[in-house]
Short mmCIF file of C-alpha atoms and ligand atoms in Angstrom, two decimals:
data_model
loop_
_atom_site.label_atom_id
_atom_site.label_comp_id
_atom_site.label_asym_id
_atom_site.label_seq_id
_atom_site.Cartn_x
_atom_site.Cartn_y
_atom_site.Cartn_z
CA MET A 1 11.27 -5.09 44.02
CA VAL A 2 13.78 -3.96 42.27
CA ALA A 3 13.92 -1.14 40.22
CA TYR A 4 16.28 0.78 37.60
CA THR A 5 16.61 4.31 39.36
CA GLY A 6 18.19 5.51 36.07
CA SER A 7 21.74 6.49 35.93
CA GLU A 8 23.73 9.76 34.85
CA LYS A 9 25.99 9.23 31.93
CA GLU A 10 27.47 5.54 32.69
CA LYS A 11 30.61 4.16 31.41
CA ILE A 12 30.83 0.89 29.65
CA GLY A 13 31.06 -2.03 31.61
CA GLN A 14 29.71 -0.46 34.74
CA PRO A 15 26.49 -2.28 36.27
CA SER A 16 23.43 0.50 35.71
CA LEU A 17 21.24 -1.75 37.88
CA VAL A 18 20.50 -0.62 41.41
CA LEU A 19 18.11 -2.01 44.02
CA SER A 20 15.16 0.77 44.74
CA THR A 21 11.97 0.62 45.29
CA PRO A 22 9.56 1.30 42.36
CA GLY A 23 8.34 4.71 41.69
CA PRO A 24 4.71 6.02 42.41
CA ALA A 25 3.30 5.24 39.24
CA VAL A 26 4.83 1.71 38.92
CA ARG A 27 3.80 1.08 42.42
CA MET A 28 0.25 2.14 41.52
CA ILE A 29 -0.16 0.43 38.27
CA GLN A 30 1.16 -2.94 40.01
CA GLU A 31 -1.41 -2.80 42.54
CA LYS A 32 -4.07 -2.10 40.19
CA ILE A 33 -2.84 -4.94 37.84
CA ALA A 34 -2.51 -7.56 41.29
CA ALA A 35 -5.93 -6.82 42.18
CA GLN A 36 -7.44 -7.48 38.94
CA LEU A 37 -5.21 -10.88 38.54
CA PRO A 38 -7.13 -13.14 40.49
CA SER A 39 -10.61 -12.48 38.56
CA TRP A 40 -8.54 -12.49 35.00
CA ARG A 41 -6.44 -16.06 36.03
CA SER A 42 -9.80 -17.50 37.17
CA ARG A 43 -11.78 -16.50 33.81
CA VAL A 44 -8.77 -17.88 31.92
CA GLY A 45 -8.52 -21.09 33.84
CA ARG A 46 -12.32 -21.86 33.77
CA LEU A 47 -11.97 -21.46 30.02
CA THR A 48 -9.24 -23.42 29.56
CA ARG A 49 -10.42 -26.23 32.07
CA GLU A 50 -14.20 -26.40 31.22
CA HIS A 51 -14.16 -25.30 27.57
CA GLY A 52 -10.65 -26.37 26.63
CA ASN A 53 -11.80 -28.30 23.41
CA TYR A 54 -14.09 -25.51 22.45
CA LYS A 55 -13.30 -25.21 18.65
CA ILE A 56 -12.53 -21.37 17.48
CA CYS A 57 -11.89 -22.19 13.92
CA ASP A 58 -10.90 -24.68 11.34
CA VAL A 59 -7.45 -24.11 9.39
CA THR A 60 -7.62 -24.56 5.62
CA VAL A 61 -4.45 -25.61 3.34
CA GLU A 62 -5.10 -22.06 2.06
CA GLN A 63 -4.85 -20.63 5.00
CA ILE A 64 -1.43 -22.38 6.04
CA TYR A 65 0.04 -21.30 2.48
CA GLY A 66 -1.72 -17.56 3.00
CA GLY A 67 -0.05 -16.25 5.90
CA ILE A 68 -2.65 -17.81 8.69
CA ARG A 69 -4.69 -15.20 7.49
CA GLY A 70 -8.03 -15.28 9.82
CA VAL A 71 -7.03 -17.89 11.67
CA GLN A 72 -7.91 -16.52 15.30
CA ILE A 73 -4.49 -17.52 17.05
CA GLN A 74 -4.17 -14.92 19.60
CA VAL A 75 -5.90 -13.45 22.72
CA SER A 76 -5.36 -9.57 23.44
CA ASP A 77 -7.49 -8.07 25.81
CA ILE A 78 -5.56 -4.71 25.18
CA SER A 79 -6.62 -4.07 21.80
CA TYR A 80 -9.16 -5.47 19.06
CA VAL A 81 -9.28 -4.52 15.29
CA ASP A 82 -12.85 -4.90 14.42
CA PRO A 83 -12.81 -5.18 10.69
CA SER A 84 -15.61 -2.59 10.30
CA GLN A 85 -15.07 -0.10 12.99
CA GLY A 86 -11.03 -0.15 13.52
CA ILE A 87 -8.94 -0.62 16.50
CA ARG A 88 -10.45 -0.40 19.97
CA LEU A 89 -7.79 0.01 22.76
CA ARG A 90 -9.11 -1.24 25.82
CA GLY A 91 -12.79 -0.99 24.19
CA TYR A 92 -12.50 2.62 23.39
CA THR A 93 -12.44 4.10 19.64
CA ILE A 94 -9.83 6.53 18.79
CA PRO A 95 -12.26 9.21 18.73
CA GLU A 96 -13.63 8.18 22.29
CA LEU A 97 -9.93 8.24 23.27
CA MET A 98 -9.04 11.93 21.92
CA THR A 99 -12.32 12.95 24.33
CA LEU A 100 -11.93 10.87 27.17
CA LEU A 101 -8.10 10.51 27.82
CA PRO A 102 -6.56 13.48 30.32
CA LYS A 103 -5.11 16.04 28.36
CA ALA A 104 -1.68 17.99 28.15
CA PRO A 105 -1.91 21.16 29.81
CA GLY A 106 -3.29 24.03 27.56
CA THR A 107 -4.19 21.64 24.72
CA GLU A 108 -7.18 19.55 23.59
CA TYR A 109 -4.63 16.35 22.49
CA PRO A 110 -4.26 13.74 25.18
CA LEU A 111 -1.08 12.79 27.73
CA VAL A 112 0.28 9.64 26.39
CA GLY A 113 0.85 8.54 30.14
CA GLY A 114 -2.90 8.64 30.45
CA LEU A 115 -2.87 6.09 27.45
CA TYR A 116 -0.31 3.60 28.71
CA TYR A 117 -1.88 3.50 32.05
CA LEU A 118 -5.24 2.76 30.05
CA LEU A 119 -3.54 0.05 27.86
CA LEU A 120 -1.80 -1.55 31.41
CA VAL A 121 -4.56 -0.90 33.68
CA ASP A 122 -7.60 -1.40 31.75
CA GLU A 123 -9.28 1.73 33.29
CA LEU A 124 -9.71 5.37 32.08
CA PRO A 125 -6.88 7.32 34.05
CA SER A 126 -7.53 10.47 36.16
CA ASP A 127 -5.48 13.34 35.20
CA GLU A 128 -3.46 13.03 38.24
CA GLN A 129 -2.57 9.25 37.26
CA ALA A 130 -1.58 10.16 33.77
CA CYS A 131 0.30 12.86 35.12
CA MET A 132 2.27 10.18 37.52
CA VAL A 133 2.87 7.89 34.49
CA GLU A 134 4.83 11.09 32.99
CA GLU A 135 6.55 11.80 36.12
CA GLU A 136 7.77 8.12 36.25
CA TRP A 137 8.93 8.45 32.75
CA ARG A 138 10.48 11.52 33.21
CA ALA A 139 12.73 10.06 36.24
CA ARG A 140 13.37 6.85 34.14
CA SER A 141 14.56 8.78 30.90
CA THR A 142 18.31 9.00 31.12
CA VAL A 143 20.14 6.55 28.59
CA PRO A 144 23.27 4.98 29.24
CA ASP A 145 26.07 6.43 27.19
CA TYR A 146 26.88 2.90 25.52
CA VAL A 147 23.54 3.00 24.00
CA TYR A 148 24.42 5.90 22.07
CA GLN A 149 27.75 4.72 21.17
CA VAL A 150 26.30 1.77 19.82
CA ILE A 151 24.19 4.02 17.56
CA GLN A 152 27.45 6.39 16.70
CA ALA A 153 29.46 3.23 15.88
CA MET A 154 27.22 2.18 12.99
CA PRO A 155 27.81 3.41 9.14
CA GLU A 156 25.92 6.51 8.19
CA ASP A 157 23.63 4.66 5.88
CA THR A 158 21.95 2.81 8.49
CA HIS A 159 18.23 2.75 8.45
CA PRO A 160 17.06 4.64 11.14
CA MET A 161 14.79 1.39 12.28
CA THR A 162 18.08 -0.64 12.10
CA LEU A 163 19.48 1.80 14.78
CA LEU A 164 15.98 1.83 17.20
CA SER A 165 16.13 -1.74 17.05
CA GLN A 166 19.92 -2.01 17.94
CA ALA A 167 19.37 0.38 20.68
CA ILE A 168 16.86 -1.72 22.16
CA LEU A 169 18.76 -4.48 22.22
CA ALA A 170 21.93 -2.83 23.46
CA LEU A 171 19.63 -1.72 26.44
CA GLN A 172 18.67 -5.43 27.29
CA ARG A 173 21.86 -5.31 29.16
CA GLU A 174 19.86 -3.51 31.73
CA SER A 175 16.74 -5.81 32.21
CA VAL A 176 15.24 -6.18 35.51
CA PHE A 177 13.67 -9.44 34.57
CA SER A 178 16.48 -11.28 33.15
CA ARG A 179 18.53 -10.60 36.22
CA GLU A 180 15.78 -11.46 38.70
CA TYR A 181 15.19 -14.80 36.55
CA ALA A 182 18.53 -15.81 36.90
CA ARG A 183 18.21 -15.32 40.46
CA GLY A 184 15.31 -17.54 40.61
CA ILE A 185 12.09 -14.92 41.07
CA LYS A 186 8.67 -17.12 41.33
CA LYS A 187 6.73 -17.01 37.94
CA ALA A 188 4.05 -15.52 39.53
CA ASP A 189 5.99 -12.56 39.77
CA TYR A 190 7.43 -12.26 36.17
CA TRP A 191 5.49 -9.79 35.40
CA GLU A 192 6.44 -7.11 37.89
CA ALA A 193 9.87 -7.44 36.67
CA TYR A 194 8.43 -6.90 32.99
CA LEU A 195 6.69 -3.92 34.40
CA GLU A 196 9.90 -2.40 35.41
CA ASP A 197 11.69 -3.02 32.12
CA SER A 198 8.39 -1.67 30.39
CA PHE A 199 8.61 1.23 32.19
CA ASN A 200 12.24 1.85 31.78
CA LEU A 201 12.35 1.32 27.82
CA THR A 202 9.25 3.49 27.10
CA ALA A 203 10.70 6.29 29.44
CA LYS A 204 14.00 5.91 27.27
CA LEU A 205 12.74 5.35 23.70
CA PRO A 206 11.75 8.97 22.69
CA ALA A 207 15.22 10.19 23.66
CA ILE A 208 16.79 7.41 21.64
CA ALA A 209 14.75 8.13 18.99
CA ALA A 210 15.52 11.98 19.12
CA PHE A 211 19.25 10.93 19.56
CA ILE A 212 19.02 8.81 16.07
CA TYR A 213 17.09 11.94 14.48
CA ASN A 214 19.49 14.35 15.22
CA LEU A 215 22.39 12.10 14.46
CA LYS A 216 21.40 11.22 11.01
CA TYR A 217 19.60 14.70 10.12
CA ARG A 218 20.97 17.51 12.26
CA GLN A 219 24.52 16.97 12.29
CA GLY A 220 24.43 15.34 15.59
CA ASP A 221 23.00 18.45 17.10
CA ALA A 222 21.45 16.92 20.18
CA ILE A 223 18.55 18.83 21.90
CA PRO A 224 18.38 18.44 25.80
CA PRO A 225 15.10 16.79 26.95
CA ASP A 226 12.58 19.46 28.28
CA PRO A 227 11.45 18.10 31.65
CA ALA A 228 8.40 20.37 31.61
CA GLN A 229 7.01 18.79 28.66
CA ASP A 230 4.99 15.47 28.78
CA TRP A 231 6.41 12.45 27.03
CA ALA A 232 5.34 12.92 23.35
CA ALA A 233 5.84 16.75 23.37
CA ASN A 234 9.24 16.26 24.66
CA PHE A 235 9.97 14.16 22.25
CA ALA A 236 8.99 16.82 19.76
CA ALA A 237 11.34 19.17 21.31
CA MET A 238 14.18 16.76 21.21
CA ILE A 239 13.84 16.82 17.55
CA GLY A 240 13.51 20.60 17.29
CA TYR A 241 9.67 21.46 17.85
CA GLY A 242 10.21 22.87 21.12
CA ASP A 243 8.54 25.99 20.34
CA ASN A 244 5.98 24.38 17.59
CA GLN A 245 2.56 23.49 19.79
CA GLU A 246 0.78 22.48 16.60
CA TYR A 247 3.57 19.67 16.22
CA GLN A 248 3.74 18.85 19.45
CA ASP A 249 -0.14 18.32 19.52
CA PHE A 250 0.49 15.96 16.27
CA SER A 251 3.01 14.29 17.96
CA ARG A 252 0.55 13.65 20.94
CA LEU A 253 -1.99 12.30 18.33
CA VAL A 254 0.45 10.05 16.58
CA MET A 255 1.64 8.63 19.50
CA VAL A 256 -1.88 7.50 20.68
CA ILE A 257 -3.00 6.13 17.53
CA HIS A 258 -0.14 4.17 16.52
CA SER A 259 0.16 2.34 20.04
CA ASP A 260 -1.18 -0.88 19.36
CA HIS A 261 -3.30 -3.05 17.04
CA GLU A 262 -4.25 -6.07 18.31
CA GLY A 263 -2.11 -8.91 19.31
CA ALA A 264 -1.61 -10.70 15.94
CA ASN A 265 -0.09 -8.38 13.50
CA VAL A 266 3.51 -8.56 12.83
CA SER A 267 5.20 -6.50 15.32
CA ALA A 268 2.71 -7.29 17.96
CA HIS A 269 3.10 -10.92 17.27
CA ALA A 270 6.80 -11.37 16.57
CA SER A 271 7.28 -9.38 20.03
CA HIS A 272 4.71 -11.86 21.88
CA LEU A 273 6.34 -15.12 20.25
CA VAL A 274 9.67 -14.11 21.54
CA ALA A 275 8.81 -12.68 24.86
CA SER A 276 7.07 -16.22 25.07
CA ALA A 277 10.32 -18.14 25.45
CA LEU A 278 10.89 -15.74 28.46
CA SER A 279 13.28 -13.50 26.48
CA ASP A 280 13.16 -10.07 28.17
CA VAL A 281 10.90 -6.95 27.02
CA TYR A 282 14.24 -5.57 25.26
CA TYR A 283 14.66 -8.49 23.33
CA ALA A 284 11.05 -8.97 22.54
CA CYS A 285 10.46 -5.24 21.55
CA SER A 286 13.69 -5.21 19.22
CA ALA A 287 12.32 -8.26 17.59
CA GLY A 288 9.05 -6.38 17.40
CA MET A 289 10.42 -3.40 16.01
CA ASP A 290 12.20 -5.40 13.11
CA GLY A 291 8.80 -6.77 11.74
CA LEU A 292 7.58 -3.29 12.02
CA ALA A 293 10.47 -1.93 9.66
CA GLY A 294 8.94 -4.37 6.73
CA PRO A 295 7.38 -2.38 3.76
CA LEU A 296 4.20 -4.39 4.03
CA HIS A 297 3.76 -3.16 7.90
CA GLY A 298 5.30 -0.21 9.22
CA LEU A 299 7.82 0.87 6.60
CA ALA A 300 4.72 1.37 4.22
CA ASN A 301 4.67 4.89 6.30
CA GLN A 302 7.76 6.24 4.51
CA GLU A 303 6.95 4.19 1.01
CA CYS A 304 3.38 6.13 1.28
CA LEU A 305 5.28 9.50 1.50
CA ARG A 306 7.65 8.14 -1.16
CA TRP A 307 5.12 7.50 -3.29
CA LEU A 308 3.01 10.83 -3.03
CA LEU A 309 6.32 12.48 -3.92
CA ASP A 310 6.88 10.88 -7.03
CA VAL A 311 3.11 11.49 -8.02
CA LYS A 312 3.91 15.09 -7.07
CA ALA A 313 6.76 14.71 -9.51
CA ILE A 314 4.62 13.86 -12.44
CA PHE A 315 1.78 16.65 -11.41
CA PRO A 316 3.87 19.38 -10.02
CA ASP A 317 0.35 21.06 -9.87
CA LEU A 318 -2.45 18.95 -8.39
CA PRO A 319 -3.83 16.64 -11.29
CA ASN A 320 -7.60 16.84 -12.22
CA PRO A 321 -9.52 13.69 -10.91
CA GLU A 322 -9.53 12.42 -14.53
CA ALA A 323 -5.87 12.88 -14.81
CA LEU A 324 -5.22 11.23 -11.67
CA GLU A 325 -7.98 8.43 -12.08
CA THR A 326 -6.26 7.41 -15.45
CA PHE A 327 -2.69 7.24 -13.89
CA LEU A 328 -4.04 5.29 -10.83
CA TRP A 329 -5.25 2.64 -13.28
CA GLU A 330 -2.29 2.61 -14.96
CA GLN A 331 -0.25 1.79 -11.86
CA ILE A 332 -2.65 -0.70 -10.51
CA ASN A 333 -2.83 -2.45 -14.08
CA ALA A 334 1.10 -2.62 -14.45
CA GLY A 335 0.40 -4.77 -10.77
CA ALA A 336 1.98 -1.62 -8.48
CA ILE A 337 1.12 -1.98 -4.89
CA ILE A 338 -0.11 1.16 -3.79
CA PRO A 339 1.11 1.86 0.03
CA GLY A 340 -1.20 3.02 2.62
CA TYR A 341 -4.06 1.25 0.92
CA GLY A 342 -5.56 -2.31 1.72
CA HIS A 343 -5.25 -4.23 5.33
CA ALA A 344 -5.56 -8.03 6.49
CA VAL A 345 -8.10 -7.39 9.01
CA LEU A 346 -9.98 -3.94 8.15
CA ARG A 347 -12.71 -3.19 5.58
CA THR A 348 -13.37 0.23 6.27
CA THR A 349 -11.41 3.54 6.16
CA ASP A 350 -8.92 3.08 9.28
CA PRO A 351 -9.94 5.33 11.78
CA ARG A 352 -6.52 6.29 12.60
CA PHE A 353 -6.26 7.48 9.01
CA THR A 354 -9.42 9.51 9.78
CA VAL A 355 -8.25 11.42 12.63
CA GLN A 356 -5.22 12.25 10.90
CA TYR A 357 -7.19 13.29 7.80
CA GLU A 358 -9.28 15.72 10.31
CA PHE A 359 -6.53 17.04 11.77
CA ALA A 360 -4.85 17.72 8.55
CA LYS A 361 -7.73 19.46 7.18
CA LYS A 362 -7.67 21.72 10.28
CA TYR A 363 -4.43 22.79 10.43
CA MET A 364 -2.83 22.31 6.64
CA PRO A 365 -6.00 22.14 4.13
CA ASP A 366 -3.97 24.16 1.28
CA ASP A 367 -1.00 21.95 1.78
CA LYS A 368 0.04 20.62 -1.72
CA ILE A 369 1.03 17.02 -0.22
CA PHE A 370 -1.95 16.82 1.89
CA ARG A 371 -4.28 17.84 -1.02
CA LEU A 372 -2.76 15.15 -3.44
CA ALA A 373 -3.20 12.36 -0.46
CA SER A 374 -6.96 13.95 -0.21
CA GLN A 375 -7.31 13.43 -4.01
CA VAL A 376 -6.00 10.04 -3.99
CA TYR A 377 -8.26 8.98 -1.25
CA ASP A 378 -11.10 10.39 -3.27
CA VAL A 379 -10.26 8.17 -6.26
CA LEU A 380 -8.34 5.39 -5.28
CA PRO A 381 -10.94 3.23 -3.13
CA GLY A 382 -13.16 3.47 -6.25
CA ILE A 383 -10.54 1.85 -8.69
CA LEU A 384 -9.33 -0.78 -6.22
CA THR A 385 -12.58 -1.74 -5.64
CA ARG A 386 -13.43 -2.29 -9.73
CA GLN A 387 -10.26 -4.03 -10.09
CA GLY A 388 -11.92 -6.43 -7.64
CA LYS A 389 -8.33 -7.96 -5.96
CA VAL A 390 -8.06 -5.85 -2.86
CA LYS A 391 -10.05 -7.30 0.12
CA ASN A 392 -9.87 -3.57 1.49
CA PRO A 393 -9.86 -0.90 -1.25
CA TRP A 394 -9.64 1.75 1.85
CA PRO A 395 -6.53 4.01 3.26
CA ASN A 396 -5.01 2.51 6.50
CA VAL A 397 -2.81 4.42 8.84
CA ASP A 398 0.28 5.18 6.78
CA ALA A 399 -1.61 6.65 3.75
CA ILE A 400 -1.61 10.10 5.40
CA ASN A 401 1.14 10.25 8.05
CA GLY A 402 4.04 11.23 6.13
CA ALA A 403 2.13 14.00 4.43
CA LEU A 404 1.79 15.76 7.81
CA GLN A 405 5.32 15.04 8.71
CA TYR A 406 6.39 16.26 5.86
CA HIS A 407 4.67 19.57 6.07
CA TYR A 408 6.12 20.18 9.44
CA GLY A 409 9.47 19.79 7.82
CA VAL A 410 10.26 15.95 9.16
CA THR A 411 11.29 15.34 5.57
CA GLN A 412 13.68 12.69 6.16
CA PHE A 413 10.88 10.08 5.29
CA ASP A 414 13.11 6.95 6.15
CA PHE A 415 12.44 8.30 9.86
CA TYR A 416 8.67 7.79 9.77
CA THR A 417 8.64 4.00 11.08
CA VAL A 418 10.72 5.19 13.94
CA LEU A 419 8.07 7.69 14.86
CA PHE A 420 5.89 4.47 14.40
CA GLY A 421 7.77 2.53 16.68
CA VAL A 422 8.25 4.97 19.43
CA SER A 423 4.21 4.82 19.62
CA ARG A 424 4.10 0.83 19.08
CA ILE A 425 6.43 0.01 22.06
CA LEU A 426 3.44 1.03 24.29
CA GLY A 427 1.26 -1.62 23.08
CA LEU A 428 4.40 -4.29 22.50
CA THR A 429 5.09 -3.81 26.26
CA ALA A 430 1.56 -3.59 27.52
CA HIS A 431 1.11 -7.27 25.96
CA ALA A 432 4.09 -8.52 27.21
CA VAL A 433 3.58 -7.48 30.87
CA TRP A 434 0.04 -9.10 30.66
CA SER A 435 1.07 -12.19 28.93
CA ARG A 436 3.36 -12.78 32.08
CA ALA A 437 0.83 -11.98 34.44
CA LEU A 438 -1.27 -14.53 33.18
CA GLY A 439 1.19 -16.91 32.64
CA LYS A 440 1.18 -17.46 29.11
CA PRO A 441 3.38 -20.45 27.84
CA ILE A 442 6.00 -20.76 25.35
CA GLU A 443 4.36 -20.35 21.99
CA ARG A 444 5.03 -23.22 19.85
CA PRO A 445 2.45 -24.30 17.12
CA LYS A 446 3.39 -27.27 14.58
CA SER A 447 4.53 -27.05 10.79
CA LEU A 448 3.95 -29.62 8.21
CA THR A 449 5.42 -30.66 5.07
CA THR A 450 3.85 -30.58 1.66
CA ARG A 451 4.20 -33.74 1.48
CA LEU A 452 2.33 -34.66 4.34
CA LEU A 453 -0.43 -32.10 3.44
CA GLU A 454 -0.57 -34.13 -0.20
CA GLU A 455 -1.20 -37.01 1.84
CA MET A 456 -3.68 -35.55 4.05
CA VAL A 457 -5.89 -34.02 1.23
CA SER A 458 -5.46 -37.42 -0.83
CA LYS A 459 -7.39 -39.12 1.99
CA THR A 460 -10.20 -36.88 1.47
CA GLY A 461 -10.22 -37.23 -2.00
CA ARG A 462 -10.84 -33.68 -2.16
N1 LIG B 1 -2.42 -1.99 -4.13
C1 LIG B 1 -2.53 -2.72 -5.08
N2 LIG B 1 -2.53 -3.86 -4.88
C2 LIG B 1 -3.05 -4.55 -3.54
C3 LIG B 1 -3.15 -3.60 -2.47
C4 LIG B 1 -2.62 -2.19 -2.72
N3 LIG B 1 -2.35 -1.30 -1.85
N4 LIG B 1 -3.27 -4.20 -1.47
C5 LIG B 1 -3.53 -5.79 -1.75
N5 LIG B 1 -3.34 -5.68 -3.22
C6 LIG B 1 -3.58 -7.05 -4.03
C7 LIG B 1 -2.44 -7.65 -3.16
O1 LIG B 1 -1.10 -7.97 -3.78
C8 LIG B 1 -2.94 -9.28 -3.63
O2 LIG B 1 -2.61 -9.37 -5.11
P1 LIG B 1 -2.22 -10.83 -5.57
O3 LIG B 1 -3.59 -11.54 -5.20
O4 LIG B 1 -1.94 -10.68 -7.23
O5 LIG B 1 -1.08 -11.36 -4.82
C9 LIG B 1 -4.71 -8.87 -3.66
O6 LIG B 1 -4.72 -7.55 -3.65
C10 LIG B 1 -5.30 -9.08 -2.16
O7 LIG B 1 -4.80 -9.06 -1.33
P2 LIG B 1 -5.40 -8.71 0.01
O8 LIG B 1 -5.69 -10.09 0.48
O9 LIG B 1 -6.21 -7.41 0.12
O10 LIG B 1 -4.05 -8.02 1.09
P3 LIG B 1 -3.28 -8.82 2.07
O11 LIG B 1 -4.25 -9.20 3.36
O12 LIG B 1 -2.44 -9.97 1.50
O13 LIG B 1 -2.09 -7.58 2.69
C11 LIG B 1 -1.72 -5.38 2.96
C12 LIG B 1 -2.49 -6.57 3.26
C13 LIG B 1 -1.53 -4.35 4.01
C14 LIG B 1 -0.38 -6.07 3.45
C15 LIG B 1 -1.45 -4.94 1.53
O14 LIG B 1 -2.72 -4.68 1.28
C16 LIG B 1 -0.56 -4.35 1.36
O15 LIG B 1 0.32 -4.47 0.80
N6 LIG B 1 -0.78 -2.63 1.31
C17 LIG B 1 0.17 -1.67 0.91
C18 LIG B 1 1.26 -1.62 1.90
C19 LIG B 1 0.53 -1.03 3.05
O16 LIG B 1 -0.15 -0.02 3.19
N7 LIG B 1 0.69 -1.67 4.28
C20 LIG B 1 0.58 -1.36 5.61
C21 LIG B 1 -0.93 -1.87 6.39
C22 LIG B 1 -1.03 -1.12 7.63
C23 LIG B 1 0.18 -1.65 8.68
O17 LIG B 1 0.43 -2.89 8.87
N8 LIG B 1 0.59 -0.64 9.01
O18 LIG B 1 1.91 -0.68 9.76
#
């Protein structure tokens, strides 16, 4: 087995990969996945062999032109968005995860290493297993210097999401899978190399994101990692919150709730599509981040806070409910899209919104921005419902996240999607590992022309 042992301050041009044995957490996870694979492969094999012609749904012309909304085109056993209940990660709701995942020492908030174990292995980890993942991350967390140089070489006004995506792409040079593929590893073993790449990338991403933050907003004043901290708290420490237990807990919460949202949202699907060509985890995750950077997806996070601040500028003191309602109607009637509201799948308040809302009620009940976000939550769903256009009038995860970040002093809202991305890498990589483990083929649907569609519908006379 091949593993990346990490490297200290590598020079550009020097190879950084070395042969070694994987760390204990990777070995444990490999064994756990390998033990499950015969059963998974037989289940999938039986479905395709015995029920290959079973029809899941029809696709309408409206769906083809309408973003293939509602067409069931993916299988994700890692997470599922129930329209009326929200996300379940490996079957567990957000409140269940907050209770059941092993906790970081001295807090009621989970170790993200435990969540990653769950996503990969489909089993709740013990405290020891969660700590092993954290330890493996620590051991692999050194980022080669050339990645930082790529980030530094970019113009100052480059969006942080561009820097994040570029950094991931720059790391592609480290891919164990790409190197092993060139050497001719067997298809059945691809997933093990993907797992190696996934651990290396997820281990390094907090340091990369912190570097971007410090470069852009703290005059490049880097803060060294704190090896005593877990993955999420260490990230918080590296952007200046080493002494702030409350923000570290918020970081743990954020990293859990943003980690995955089933397989067909823009970032997950983009990443899956790219990996289906056997592009490695770095290529796939860089593509996923590019999708996350769109305002209708992860960038909504920053748009929400920008919008809340605009509203606050109009109502420097909190508006009374009637004034807010009038203002929101004006916005809606003028055709504005209110960021943080609506969802392509959900038909209820996003539980990822709720858990942050509860956190804010506990730790910052009097914060002005939070109270404004809260007032909007009281009024806007009713307005959107009465207007009757939006399929889901309820808030999604992004409606509130920025308000909390802002409260703690992370006021640079163009960074918010990066925070989302650091968490989402967990889901993207877990999907990639399992896609290779189950031998999923290259994804290649078929496109039509408008003329062909016109001919098809004219034949039916409808
Ligand atoms: N405010 C005002 N109008 C809205 C709206 C909102 N928040 N959300 C949807 N609409 C409008 C749409 O523009 C559409 O109008 P038209 O028919 O005139 O085009 C109509 O309502 C129907 O849209 P929909 O079917 O309910 O929504 P979609 O499935 O097409 O899109 C979106 C779902 C999330 C993209 C959409 O609700 C939106 O743009 N919301 C604001 C941006 C946002 O919060 N994005 C984050 C989503 C969560 C996420 O991925 N996070 O990463």
